Amino acid sequence: MSRIHLLPDAVASQVAAGEVVERPASVVKELVENSLDAGARRIEVMIRRGGKSHIRVVDDGTGMDRDDALLSLERHATSKIRTGADLAAIRTLGFRGEALPSIASVSRFRLATREPAGLAGTEIVISGGKIEAVRDGGDAPGTQIDVRSLFYNLPARRKFLRAERTETSHVEQLMHLQAIGHPEVAFTLLIDDRVALQLAPASSLIERIRDLTGHEAAAQLLPVADTTRDGVRVRGYIGKPGVSRSSRSQQIIFLNGRAIENPTLNFALREGYHTALMKGQYPVTFLFLEMDPARVDVNVHPSKREVRFREPREVKEAVVRAVAGTLEAARGDWREQFDKAPSAPATPLPAAGSALPEPELLPVAASQELRGDWWPDRAAGPAPPPPSPPPAENASDFRILGVLGKLYVLMENAGGLVLVDQHAAHERILFEEMRRQMEAQGVPSQRLLLPLTIRLSPREGELLTLHGETLRKMGVGLEPFGGGTFKVDSLPQFLRVGDPAGFLHEMIAELRETSSRSSALRLGEDVIATTVCRHAVKANDVLREPELVRLIQDLLACELPYCCPHGRPTMIQISYG
Ligand code: ADP
Ligand code: MG
């Protein structure tokens, strides 16, 4: 007796629906994408009860004639591709020809559509995949689709839907995403008859971002210069250094108009931000990639959110360069702003590293903090040496006002008040210094009087061997003894560690974590950042005036002065007005 048989179409559609239609937000996604593919300029979405009871999507796109409207509900019916070759270069959001039949098989479905030139429109009513009526209808040109009682015929699926609030927020997120991806299209979202989103067509991406997130959030973004590298075009906006979130929710990437997720790109962003991003934090991005559709496979999963690149390395490099370049360029602008002459005359500063004898100065004590002028005791002491004019490259006009809580240096510059986190600033300076040394001759190391032996697990030993070269350049002298034992005979000179073994274990832990979250390319730097950070100047070290001035000038000379190697901000500017 034969046991294999073909599934009836309605059942096959329900099976397919299991993949395409996960929840109300996926219905909205498919319908909105269809509207966009149909060239809509205005898309209106309405949901009730989280979309469980009713979803409606109305567009002013091309519409369909009756034959097409009927065909659109057949499985694997699509106007978007014709041949297998077309599948290799998808230019539309849809192409699988599955969404409409899938949705119609698990809901009470109504399609009303009309071509602009059509005499009459078409209305089709379907329940659980069975056509119940086909008649004239559809008044306005464009398409309206109503999806009621989602999963009414699949109680098990319906049970899996979450609370209305949760489903609603998924729909809202999805709408935000589509709105970002298509600034020129007007979007409306009605939630239980309340207007949740009303977006007029925007003339630019940043205008749409502003409409969605507000002026303040938009001011936290930097424009990414529109560049093409190896055929990969990158443009958009990314968060300034130090701007981050604890989840990927604001890490938005579009590829050829489609919002996507891809591990290669996640790495690329992290690498591009590198030390401008705190551990465990994610960047804020509105990044748009464009490339020949033949170089990317979007047919990985029915939801089309995942993509595969044919040349991941090129794509990654393009994104790393774009992000890093944007952050570096921003530094120039920032420096320029910092350098504008302050409204109050600034005290001339001794040149960093100049041969001037150090004036007799007291450390800034708590009682002197926040005095109007820097260094109140100066007049009482011996006559200070005449200040030498600062060299041109250090001509930043800032005035140190004092030190707050032994932690923040208070300064005045053109923009207003600047608070510098002394510890973070020091870490940044040391970090860049280390990196320079590492790239050149290596970090100076100091021999240990008594070489140290440490025992490591096989995995830990492997890590040390793998990164032997980096460690050597960092000034860590290491030799395997076999049997999981290592001899350590030198450490970086600048370290202030009382417990070298503890320091090494800390670094191994760091390496282990780093290797799982980032690419090997920047690994050495990451490790340095962490070790430097832990063993650099302590927050409560009291600095004297020349040291403070030096600190600020060194910081300003850094490549990425605005945050420490862990992405913590080094300064906070409090602007006038
Ligand atoms: P796909 O989008 O993968 O082609 P769908 O099942 O989503 O498959 O849609 C099937 C077809 O119906 C589309 O190819 C398109 O021709 C047509 N269609 C769907 N929605 C619309 C719409 N809003 N306006 C015009 N045509 C549409
Ligand atoms: Mg579609």
PDB file of C-alpha atoms in Angstrom, residues 11-291:
ATOM      1  CA  VAL A  11      -2.595  22.302   3.763  1.00  0.00           C
ATOM      2  CA  ALA A  12       0.640  22.915   1.876  1.00  0.00           C
ATOM      3  CA  SER A  13       0.034  26.648   2.226  1.00  0.00           C
ATOM      4  CA  GLN A  14      -0.532  26.286   5.940  1.00  0.00           C
ATOM      5  CA  VAL A  15       2.752  24.459   6.231  1.00  0.00           C
ATOM      6  CA  ALA A  16       4.507  27.220   4.290  1.00  0.00           C
ATOM      7  CA  ALA A  17       2.709  29.787   6.431  1.00  0.00           C
ATOM      8  CA  GLY A  18       4.406  28.286   9.436  1.00  0.00           C
ATOM      9  CA  GLU A  19       7.650  29.728   8.139  1.00  0.00           C
ATOM     10  CA  VAL A  20       6.497  33.000   6.619  1.00  0.00           C
ATOM     11  CA  VAL A  21       3.824  33.983   9.087  1.00  0.00           C
ATOM     12  CA  GLU A  22       5.105  33.769  12.575  1.00  0.00           C
ATOM     13  CA  ARG A  23       3.094  36.572  14.147  1.00  0.00           C
ATOM     14  CA  PRO A  24       1.124  39.684  13.229  1.00  0.00           C
ATOM     15  CA  ALA A  25       4.322  41.648  12.632  1.00  0.00           C
ATOM     16  CA  SER A  26       5.383  39.170   9.956  1.00  0.00           C
ATOM     17  CA  VAL A  27       2.047  39.644   8.183  1.00  0.00           C
ATOM     18  CA  VAL A  28       2.544  43.401   8.292  1.00  0.00           C
ATOM     19  CA  LYS A  29       6.085  42.974   7.011  1.00  0.00           C
ATOM     20  CA  GLU A  30       5.037  40.898   4.003  1.00  0.00           C
ATOM     21  CA  LEU A  31       2.150  43.181   3.112  1.00  0.00           C
ATOM     22  CA  VAL A  32       4.142  46.387   3.474  1.00  0.00           C
ATOM     23  CA  GLU A  33       6.949  44.927   1.379  1.00  0.00           C
ATOM     24  CA  ASN A  34       4.431  44.053  -1.309  1.00  0.00           C
ATOM     25  CA  SER A  35       3.170  47.639  -1.210  1.00  0.00           C
ATOM     26  CA  LEU A  36       6.711  48.954  -1.542  1.00  0.00           C
ATOM     27  CA  ASP A  37       7.408  46.583  -4.429  1.00  0.00           C
ATOM     28  CA  ALA A  38       4.220  47.899  -6.042  1.00  0.00           C
ATOM     29  CA  GLY A  39       5.696  51.416  -5.971  1.00  0.00           C
ATOM     30  CA  ALA A  40       3.423  52.800  -3.269  1.00  0.00           C
ATOM     31  CA  ARG A  41       4.038  56.395  -2.104  1.00  0.00           C
ATOM     32  CA  ARG A  42       1.652  56.125   0.802  1.00  0.00           C
ATOM     33  CA  ILE A  43       1.140  53.095   3.037  1.00  0.00           C
ATOM     34  CA  GLU A  44      -1.392  52.918   5.827  1.00  0.00           C
ATOM     35  CA  VAL A  45      -1.337  50.121   8.365  1.00  0.00           C
ATOM     36  CA  MET A  46      -4.012  49.490  10.941  1.00  0.00           C
ATOM     37  CA  ILE A  47      -3.960  46.815  13.625  1.00  0.00           C
ATOM     38  CA  ARG A  48      -6.437  45.850  16.296  1.00  0.00           C
ATOM     39  CA  ARG A  49      -5.685  43.850  19.411  1.00  0.00           C
ATOM     40  CA  GLY A  50      -2.044  43.448  18.567  1.00  0.00           C
ATOM     41  CA  GLY A  51      -2.993  42.391  15.047  1.00  0.00           C
ATOM     42  CA  LYS A  52      -4.621  39.222  16.322  1.00  0.00           C
ATOM     43  CA  SER A  53      -8.115  40.350  15.453  1.00  0.00           C
ATOM     44  CA  HIS A  54      -7.452  42.609  12.478  1.00  0.00           C
ATOM     45  CA  ILE A  55      -4.596  43.823  10.283  1.00  0.00           C
ATOM     46  CA  ARG A  56      -5.224  46.160   7.379  1.00  0.00           C
ATOM     47  CA  VAL A  57      -2.666  47.457   4.897  1.00  0.00           C
ATOM     48  CA  VAL A  58      -3.706  50.029   2.309  1.00  0.00           C
ATOM     49  CA  ASP A  59      -1.443  51.341  -0.422  1.00  0.00           C
ATOM     50  CA  ASP A  60      -1.581  53.580  -3.466  1.00  0.00           C
ATOM     51  CA  GLY A  61       0.631  51.332  -5.583  1.00  0.00           C
ATOM     52  CA  THR A  62       0.059  49.789  -9.006  1.00  0.00           C
ATOM     53  CA  GLY A  63      -2.838  47.566  -7.977  1.00  0.00           C
ATOM     54  CA  MET A  64      -3.727  44.371  -9.891  1.00  0.00           C
ATOM     55  CA  ASP A  65      -6.198  43.419 -12.566  1.00  0.00           C
ATOM     56  CA  ARG A  66      -8.579  40.566 -11.856  1.00  0.00           C
ATOM     57  CA  ASP A  67      -6.441  37.790 -13.343  1.00  0.00           C
ATOM     58  CA  ASP A  68      -3.386  38.910 -11.431  1.00  0.00           C
ATOM     59  CA  ALA A  69      -5.357  39.346  -8.238  1.00  0.00           C
ATOM     60  CA  LEU A  70      -6.526  35.736  -8.491  1.00  0.00           C
ATOM     61  CA  LEU A  71      -3.070  34.525  -9.429  1.00  0.00           C
ATOM     62  CA  SER A  72      -1.403  36.397  -6.586  1.00  0.00           C
ATOM     63  CA  LEU A  73      -3.170  34.037  -4.193  1.00  0.00           C
ATOM     64  CA  GLU A  74      -1.786  30.904  -5.796  1.00  0.00           C
ATOM     65  CA  ARG A  75       1.300  29.422  -4.287  1.00  0.00           C
ATOM     66  CA  HIS A  76       4.549  30.306  -6.054  1.00  0.00           C
ATOM     67  CA  ALA A  77       2.819  32.966  -8.092  1.00  0.00           C
ATOM     68  CA  THR A  78       4.942  36.065  -8.383  1.00  0.00           C
ATOM     69  CA  SER A  79       5.455  38.914 -10.805  1.00  0.00           C
ATOM     70  CA  LYS A  80       8.959  39.526  -9.510  1.00  0.00           C
ATOM     71  CA  ILE A  81      11.060  36.724 -10.934  1.00  0.00           C
ATOM     72  CA  ARG A  82      10.648  34.443 -13.914  1.00  0.00           C
ATOM     73  CA  THR A  83      13.642  32.173 -14.131  1.00  0.00           C
ATOM     74  CA  GLY A  84      16.150  30.517 -11.879  1.00  0.00           C
ATOM     75  CA  ALA A  85      18.685  33.047 -13.108  1.00  0.00           C
ATOM     76  CA  ASP A  86      16.518  35.884 -11.746  1.00  0.00           C
ATOM     77  CA  LEU A  87      16.778  34.252  -8.345  1.00  0.00           C
ATOM     78  CA  ALA A  88      20.493  34.945  -8.369  1.00  0.00           C
ATOM     79  CA  ALA A  89      19.951  38.694  -8.541  1.00  0.00           C
ATOM     80  CA  ILE A  90      16.917  39.803  -6.560  1.00  0.00           C
ATOM     81  CA  ARG A  91      16.046  43.477  -6.843  1.00  0.00           C
ATOM     82  CA  THR A  92      12.638  43.429  -5.180  1.00  0.00           C
ATOM     83  CA  LEU A  93      11.721  42.814  -1.568  1.00  0.00           C
ATOM     84  CA  GLY A  94       9.549  39.830  -2.460  1.00  0.00           C
ATOM     85  CA  PHE A  95      10.212  37.006  -4.911  1.00  0.00           C
ATOM     86  CA  ARG A  96       9.041  33.781  -3.311  1.00  0.00           C
ATOM     87  CA  GLY A  97       5.387  34.163  -4.215  1.00  0.00           C
ATOM     88  CA  GLU A  98       4.369  32.684  -0.886  1.00  0.00           C
ATOM     89  CA  ALA A  99       3.195  35.481   1.320  1.00  0.00           C
ATOM     90  CA  LEU A 100      -0.329  36.103   0.109  1.00  0.00           C
ATOM     91  CA  PRO A 101      -1.414  32.438  -0.166  1.00  0.00           C
ATOM     92  CA  SER A 102       0.235  31.680   3.172  1.00  0.00           C
ATOM     93  CA  ILE A 103      -1.508  34.519   4.973  1.00  0.00           C
ATOM     94  CA  ALA A 104      -4.804  33.735   3.273  1.00  0.00           C
ATOM     95  CA  SER A 105      -4.560  30.124   4.418  1.00  0.00           C
ATOM     96  CA  VAL A 106      -4.406  31.009   8.101  1.00  0.00           C
ATOM     97  CA  SER A 107      -6.864  33.905   8.376  1.00  0.00           C
ATOM     98  CA  ARG A 108     -10.074  35.468   7.135  1.00  0.00           C
ATOM     99  CA  PHE A 109      -8.626  37.357   4.239  1.00  0.00           C
ATOM    100  CA  ARG A 110      -9.898  40.055   1.933  1.00  0.00           C
ATOM    101  CA  LEU A 111      -8.081  41.573  -1.009  1.00  0.00           C
ATOM    102  CA  ALA A 112      -9.423  44.667  -2.748  1.00  0.00           C
ATOM    103  CA  THR A 113      -7.353  46.020  -5.569  1.00  0.00           C
ATOM    104  CA  ARG A 114      -7.637  48.294  -8.563  1.00  0.00           C
ATOM    105  CA  GLU A 115      -5.269  49.454 -11.242  1.00  0.00           C
ATOM    106  CA  PRO A 116      -5.310  53.230 -11.731  1.00  0.00           C
ATOM    107  CA  ALA A 117      -6.617  52.817 -15.294  1.00  0.00           C
ATOM    108  CA  GLY A 118      -8.934  49.927 -14.482  1.00  0.00           C
ATOM    109  CA  LEU A 119     -12.650  50.478 -14.918  1.00  0.00           C
ATOM    110  CA  ALA A 120     -13.488  48.453 -11.873  1.00  0.00           C
ATOM    111  CA  GLY A 121     -11.500  46.899  -9.111  1.00  0.00           C
ATOM    112  CA  THR A 122     -11.568  43.359  -7.782  1.00  0.00           C
ATOM    113  CA  GLU A 123     -12.508  42.080  -4.385  1.00  0.00           C
ATOM    114  CA  ILE A 124     -11.604  38.575  -3.275  1.00  0.00           C
ATOM    115  CA  VAL A 125     -12.682  37.029   0.007  1.00  0.00           C
ATOM    116  CA  ILE A 126     -10.939  33.934   1.346  1.00  0.00           C
ATOM    117  CA  SER A 127     -11.288  31.995   4.569  1.00  0.00           C
ATOM    118  CA  GLY A 128      -8.633  29.552   5.654  1.00  0.00           C
ATOM    119  CA  GLY A 129      -7.376  29.336   2.090  1.00  0.00           C
ATOM    120  CA  LYS A 130     -10.793  28.742   0.473  1.00  0.00           C
ATOM    121  CA  ILE A 131     -12.048  31.374  -1.947  1.00  0.00           C
ATOM    122  CA  GLU A 132     -15.520  32.490  -0.835  1.00  0.00           C
ATOM    123  CA  ALA A 133     -16.216  35.361  -3.182  1.00  0.00           C
ATOM    124  CA  VAL A 134     -14.774  37.161  -6.180  1.00  0.00           C
ATOM    125  CA  ARG A 135     -16.568  40.314  -7.237  1.00  0.00           C
ATOM    126  CA  ASP A 136     -16.180  43.865  -8.500  1.00  0.00           C
ATOM    127  CA  GLY A 137     -14.914  46.156  -5.809  1.00  0.00           C
ATOM    128  CA  GLY A 138     -11.943  48.168  -4.657  1.00  0.00           C
ATOM    129  CA  ASP A 139     -12.797  51.823  -5.022  1.00  0.00           C
ATOM    130  CA  ALA A 140      -9.474  53.648  -4.834  1.00  0.00           C
ATOM    131  CA  PRO A 141      -6.543  52.767  -7.107  1.00  0.00           C
ATOM    132  CA  GLY A 142      -4.100  50.655  -5.205  1.00  0.00           C
ATOM    133  CA  THR A 143      -4.511  47.691  -2.918  1.00  0.00           C
ATOM    134  CA  GLN A 144      -6.166  47.067   0.410  1.00  0.00           C
ATOM    135  CA  ILE A 145      -5.677  43.833   2.287  1.00  0.00           C
ATOM    136  CA  ASP A 146      -7.563  42.868   5.431  1.00  0.00           C
ATOM    137  CA  VAL A 147      -6.390  39.991   7.567  1.00  0.00           C
ATOM    138  CA  ARG A 148      -8.807  39.062  10.330  1.00  0.00           C
ATOM    139  CA  SER A 149      -8.619  36.395  13.043  1.00  0.00           C
ATOM    140  CA  LEU A 150      -5.053  35.333  12.357  1.00  0.00           C
ATOM    141  CA  PHE A 151      -4.535  31.598  12.980  1.00  0.00           C
ATOM    142  CA  TYR A 152      -8.258  31.129  13.712  1.00  0.00           C
ATOM    143  CA  ASN A 153      -8.001  27.720  12.019  1.00  0.00           C
ATOM    144  CA  LEU A 154      -4.725  26.774  13.723  1.00  0.00           C
ATOM    145  CA  PRO A 155      -5.523  26.991  17.446  1.00  0.00           C
ATOM    146  CA  ALA A 156      -2.066  25.706  18.389  1.00  0.00           C
ATOM    147  CA  ARG A 157      -0.404  28.588  16.535  1.00  0.00           C
ATOM    148  CA  ARG A 158      -2.826  31.116  17.914  1.00  0.00           C
ATOM    149  CA  LYS A 159      -2.002  30.013  21.424  1.00  0.00           C
ATOM    150  CA  PHE A 160       1.632  30.850  20.792  1.00  0.00           C
ATOM    151  CA  LEU A 161       0.923  34.491  20.106  1.00  0.00           C
ATOM    152  CA  ARG A 162       2.084  36.740  22.896  1.00  0.00           C
ATOM    153  CA  ALA A 163       0.273  39.434  24.807  1.00  0.00           C
ATOM    154  CA  GLU A 164      -1.343  42.125  22.667  1.00  0.00           C
ATOM    155  CA  ARG A 165       1.152  44.640  23.940  1.00  0.00           C
ATOM    156  CA  THR A 166       4.081  42.493  22.808  1.00  0.00           C
ATOM    157  CA  GLU A 167       2.635  41.834  19.359  1.00  0.00           C
ATOM    158  CA  THR A 168       1.862  45.529  18.997  1.00  0.00           C
ATOM    159  CA  SER A 169       5.378  46.537  19.824  1.00  0.00           C
ATOM    160  CA  HIS A 170       6.741  44.106  17.233  1.00  0.00           C
ATOM    161  CA  VAL A 171       4.527  45.736  14.638  1.00  0.00           C
ATOM    162  CA  GLU A 172       5.674  49.186  15.720  1.00  0.00           C
ATOM    163  CA  GLN A 173       9.322  48.175  15.456  1.00  0.00           C
ATOM    164  CA  LEU A 174       8.757  46.740  12.035  1.00  0.00           C
ATOM    165  CA  MET A 175       7.055  49.927  10.888  1.00  0.00           C
ATOM    166  CA  HIS A 176       9.953  52.021  12.176  1.00  0.00           C
ATOM    167  CA  LEU A 177      12.325  49.857  10.212  1.00  0.00           C
ATOM    168  CA  GLN A 178      10.342  50.159   6.980  1.00  0.00           C
ATOM    169  CA  ALA A 179      10.004  53.899   7.493  1.00  0.00           C
ATOM    170  CA  ILE A 180      13.777  54.267   7.866  1.00  0.00           C
ATOM    171  CA  GLY A 181      14.351  52.159   4.789  1.00  0.00           C
ATOM    172  CA  HIS A 182      11.999  54.211   2.653  1.00  0.00           C
ATOM    173  CA  PRO A 183      12.074  57.861   3.699  1.00  0.00           C
ATOM    174  CA  GLU A 184      10.300  58.981   0.515  1.00  0.00           C
ATOM    175  CA  VAL A 185       7.195  56.957   1.354  1.00  0.00           C
ATOM    176  CA  ALA A 186       4.479  58.260   3.687  1.00  0.00           C
ATOM    177  CA  PHE A 187       3.576  55.835   6.486  1.00  0.00           C
ATOM    178  CA  THR A 188       0.697  55.770   8.899  1.00  0.00           C
ATOM    179  CA  LEU A 189       0.185  53.280  11.702  1.00  0.00           C
ATOM    180  CA  LEU A 190      -3.092  53.068  13.558  1.00  0.00           C
ATOM    181  CA  ILE A 191      -3.204  50.957  16.684  1.00  0.00           C
ATOM    182  CA  ASP A 192      -6.716  50.293  17.948  1.00  0.00           C
ATOM    183  CA  ASP A 193      -7.848  53.526  16.243  1.00  0.00           C
ATOM    184  CA  ARG A 194      -5.073  55.583  17.810  1.00  0.00           C
ATOM    185  CA  VAL A 195      -2.534  57.193  15.473  1.00  0.00           C
ATOM    186  CA  ALA A 196       0.780  55.705  16.546  1.00  0.00           C
ATOM    187  CA  LEU A 197       2.836  56.896  13.617  1.00  0.00           C
ATOM    188  CA  GLN A 198       2.210  59.487  10.966  1.00  0.00           C
ATOM    189  CA  LEU A 199       5.092  60.207   8.690  1.00  0.00           C
ATOM    190  CA  ALA A 200       4.961  62.561   5.740  1.00  0.00           C
ATOM    191  CA  PRO A 201       7.272  61.772   2.844  1.00  0.00           C
ATOM    192  CA  ALA A 202      10.754  62.928   3.898  1.00  0.00           C
ATOM    193  CA  SER A 203      13.230  64.529   1.548  1.00  0.00           C
ATOM    194  CA  SER A 204      16.215  62.859   3.186  1.00  0.00           C
ATOM    195  CA  LEU A 205      17.149  60.008   5.437  1.00  0.00           C
ATOM    196  CA  ILE A 206      18.163  62.281   8.302  1.00  0.00           C
ATOM    197  CA  GLU A 207      14.822  64.060   8.102  1.00  0.00           C
ATOM    198  CA  ARG A 208      13.031  60.721   8.445  1.00  0.00           C
ATOM    199  CA  ILE A 209      15.316  59.703  11.330  1.00  0.00           C
ATOM    200  CA  ARG A 210      14.535  63.012  13.025  1.00  0.00           C
ATOM    201  CA  ASP A 211      10.800  62.524  12.505  1.00  0.00           C
ATOM    202  CA  LEU A 212      11.042  59.106  14.085  1.00  0.00           C
ATOM    203  CA  THR A 213      13.541  59.548  16.898  1.00  0.00           C
ATOM    204  CA  GLY A 214      13.459  63.260  17.644  1.00  0.00           C
ATOM    205  CA  HIS A 215      16.012  66.037  17.274  1.00  0.00           C
ATOM    206  CA  GLU A 216      18.093  65.077  20.252  1.00  0.00           C
ATOM    207  CA  ALA A 217      18.693  61.496  19.191  1.00  0.00           C
ATOM    208  CA  ALA A 218      19.391  62.595  15.621  1.00  0.00           C
ATOM    209  CA  ALA A 219      22.002  65.058  16.906  1.00  0.00           C
ATOM    210  CA  GLN A 220      23.895  62.075  18.317  1.00  0.00           C
ATOM    211  CA  LEU A 221      24.570  60.784  14.809  1.00  0.00           C
ATOM    212  CA  LEU A 222      27.381  61.316  12.358  1.00  0.00           C
ATOM    213  CA  PRO A 223      26.847  61.193   8.601  1.00  0.00           C
ATOM    214  CA  VAL A 224      28.720  58.409   6.854  1.00  0.00           C
ATOM    215  CA  ALA A 225      30.327  59.771   3.702  1.00  0.00           C
ATOM    216  CA  ASP A 226      28.821  58.050   0.681  1.00  0.00           C
ATOM    217  CA  THR A 227      31.646  55.821  -0.543  1.00  0.00           C
ATOM    218  CA  THR A 228      31.987  52.772  -2.738  1.00  0.00           C
ATOM    219  CA  ARG A 229      34.740  50.237  -2.137  1.00  0.00           C
ATOM    220  CA  ASP A 230      35.054  47.007  -4.113  1.00  0.00           C
ATOM    221  CA  GLY A 231      31.596  47.656  -5.515  1.00  0.00           C
ATOM    222  CA  VAL A 232      30.067  47.966  -2.052  1.00  0.00           C
ATOM    223  CA  ARG A 233      28.417  51.320  -1.517  1.00  0.00           C
ATOM    224  CA  VAL A 234      28.021  52.445   2.092  1.00  0.00           C
ATOM    225  CA  ARG A 235      26.154  55.495   3.337  1.00  0.00           C
ATOM    226  CA  GLY A 236      23.860  56.516   6.166  1.00  0.00           C
ATOM    227  CA  TYR A 237      24.351  57.632   9.764  1.00  0.00           C
ATOM    228  CA  ILE A 238      26.068  56.149  12.778  1.00  0.00           C
ATOM    229  CA  GLY A 239      26.187  57.101  16.459  1.00  0.00           C
ATOM    230  CA  LYS A 240      29.010  59.313  17.687  1.00  0.00           C
ATOM    231  CA  PRO A 241      31.724  57.644  19.756  1.00  0.00           C
ATOM    232  CA  GLY A 242      30.330  56.786  23.138  1.00  0.00           C
ATOM    233  CA  VAL A 243      26.763  56.582  21.828  1.00  0.00           C
ATOM    234  CA  SER A 244      25.612  53.012  22.255  1.00  0.00           C
ATOM    235  CA  ARG A 245      22.818  50.723  23.384  1.00  0.00           C
ATOM    236  CA  SER A 246      22.767  47.567  25.442  1.00  0.00           C
ATOM    237  CA  SER A 247      21.060  45.638  22.638  1.00  0.00           C
ATOM    238  CA  ARG A 248      21.166  45.526  18.865  1.00  0.00           C
ATOM    239  CA  SER A 249      17.746  47.134  18.658  1.00  0.00           C
ATOM    240  CA  GLN A 250      19.129  50.339  17.151  1.00  0.00           C
ATOM    241  CA  GLN A 251      21.699  48.696  14.962  1.00  0.00           C
ATOM    242  CA  ILE A 252      19.874  49.024  11.690  1.00  0.00           C
ATOM    243  CA  ILE A 253      21.403  47.894   8.423  1.00  0.00           C
ATOM    244  CA  PHE A 254      19.767  47.911   5.024  1.00  0.00           C
ATOM    245  CA  LEU A 255      21.080  46.058   2.053  1.00  0.00           C
ATOM    246  CA  ASN A 256      19.625  47.038  -1.294  1.00  0.00           C
ATOM    247  CA  GLY A 257      16.577  48.432   0.512  1.00  0.00           C
ATOM    248  CA  ARG A 258      16.030  45.413   2.736  1.00  0.00           C
ATOM    249  CA  ALA A 259      16.601  45.433   6.498  1.00  0.00           C
ATOM    250  CA  ILE A 260      18.977  42.604   7.210  1.00  0.00           C
ATOM    251  CA  GLU A 261      20.927  40.873   9.925  1.00  0.00           C
ATOM    252  CA  ASN A 262      24.289  39.325   9.305  1.00  0.00           C
ATOM    253  CA  PRO A 263      27.095  38.224  11.626  1.00  0.00           C
ATOM    254  CA  THR A 264      29.792  39.493   9.272  1.00  0.00           C
ATOM    255  CA  LEU A 265      28.301  42.958   9.485  1.00  0.00           C
ATOM    256  CA  ASN A 266      28.031  42.771  13.263  1.00  0.00           C
ATOM    257  CA  PHE A 267      31.757  42.097  13.401  1.00  0.00           C
ATOM    258  CA  ALA A 268      32.437  44.841  10.901  1.00  0.00           C
ATOM    259  CA  LEU A 269      30.601  47.392  13.026  1.00  0.00           C
ATOM    260  CA  ARG A 270      32.376  46.347  16.184  1.00  0.00           C
ATOM    261  CA  GLU A 271      35.697  46.500  14.432  1.00  0.00           C
ATOM    262  CA  GLY A 272      34.904  49.850  12.846  1.00  0.00           C
ATOM    263  CA  TYR A 273      34.022  51.317  16.234  1.00  0.00           C
ATOM    264  CA  HIS A 274      36.749  49.367  17.902  1.00  0.00           C
ATOM    265  CA  THR A 275      37.701  51.264  21.046  1.00  0.00           C
ATOM    266  CA  ALA A 276      34.872  53.745  20.648  1.00  0.00           C
ATOM    267  CA  LEU A 277      32.417  51.160  21.872  1.00  0.00           C
ATOM    268  CA  MET A 278      32.029  49.832  25.360  1.00  0.00           C
ATOM    269  CA  LYS A 279      32.150  46.132  25.983  1.00  0.00           C
ATOM    270  CA  GLY A 280      28.701  44.592  25.884  1.00  0.00           C
ATOM    271  CA  GLN A 281      27.311  47.640  24.106  1.00  0.00           C
ATOM    272  CA  TYR A 282      26.065  47.894  20.536  1.00  0.00           C
ATOM    273  CA  PRO A 283      26.333  50.794  18.146  1.00  0.00           C
ATOM    274  CA  VAL A 284      23.460  52.884  16.887  1.00  0.00           C
ATOM    275  CA  THR A 285      23.460  52.698  13.103  1.00  0.00           C
ATOM    276  CA  PHE A 286      21.308  53.594  10.159  1.00  0.00           C
ATOM    277  CA  LEU A 287      23.563  52.088   7.561  1.00  0.00           C
ATOM    278  CA  PHE A 288      22.656  51.569   3.916  1.00  0.00           C
ATOM    279  CA  LEU A 289      24.632  49.155   1.798  1.00  0.00           C
ATOM    280  CA  GLU A 290      24.187  48.727  -1.886  1.00  0.00           C
ATOM    281  CA  MET A 291      25.812  46.210  -4.151  1.00  0.00           C
TER     282      MET A 291
END
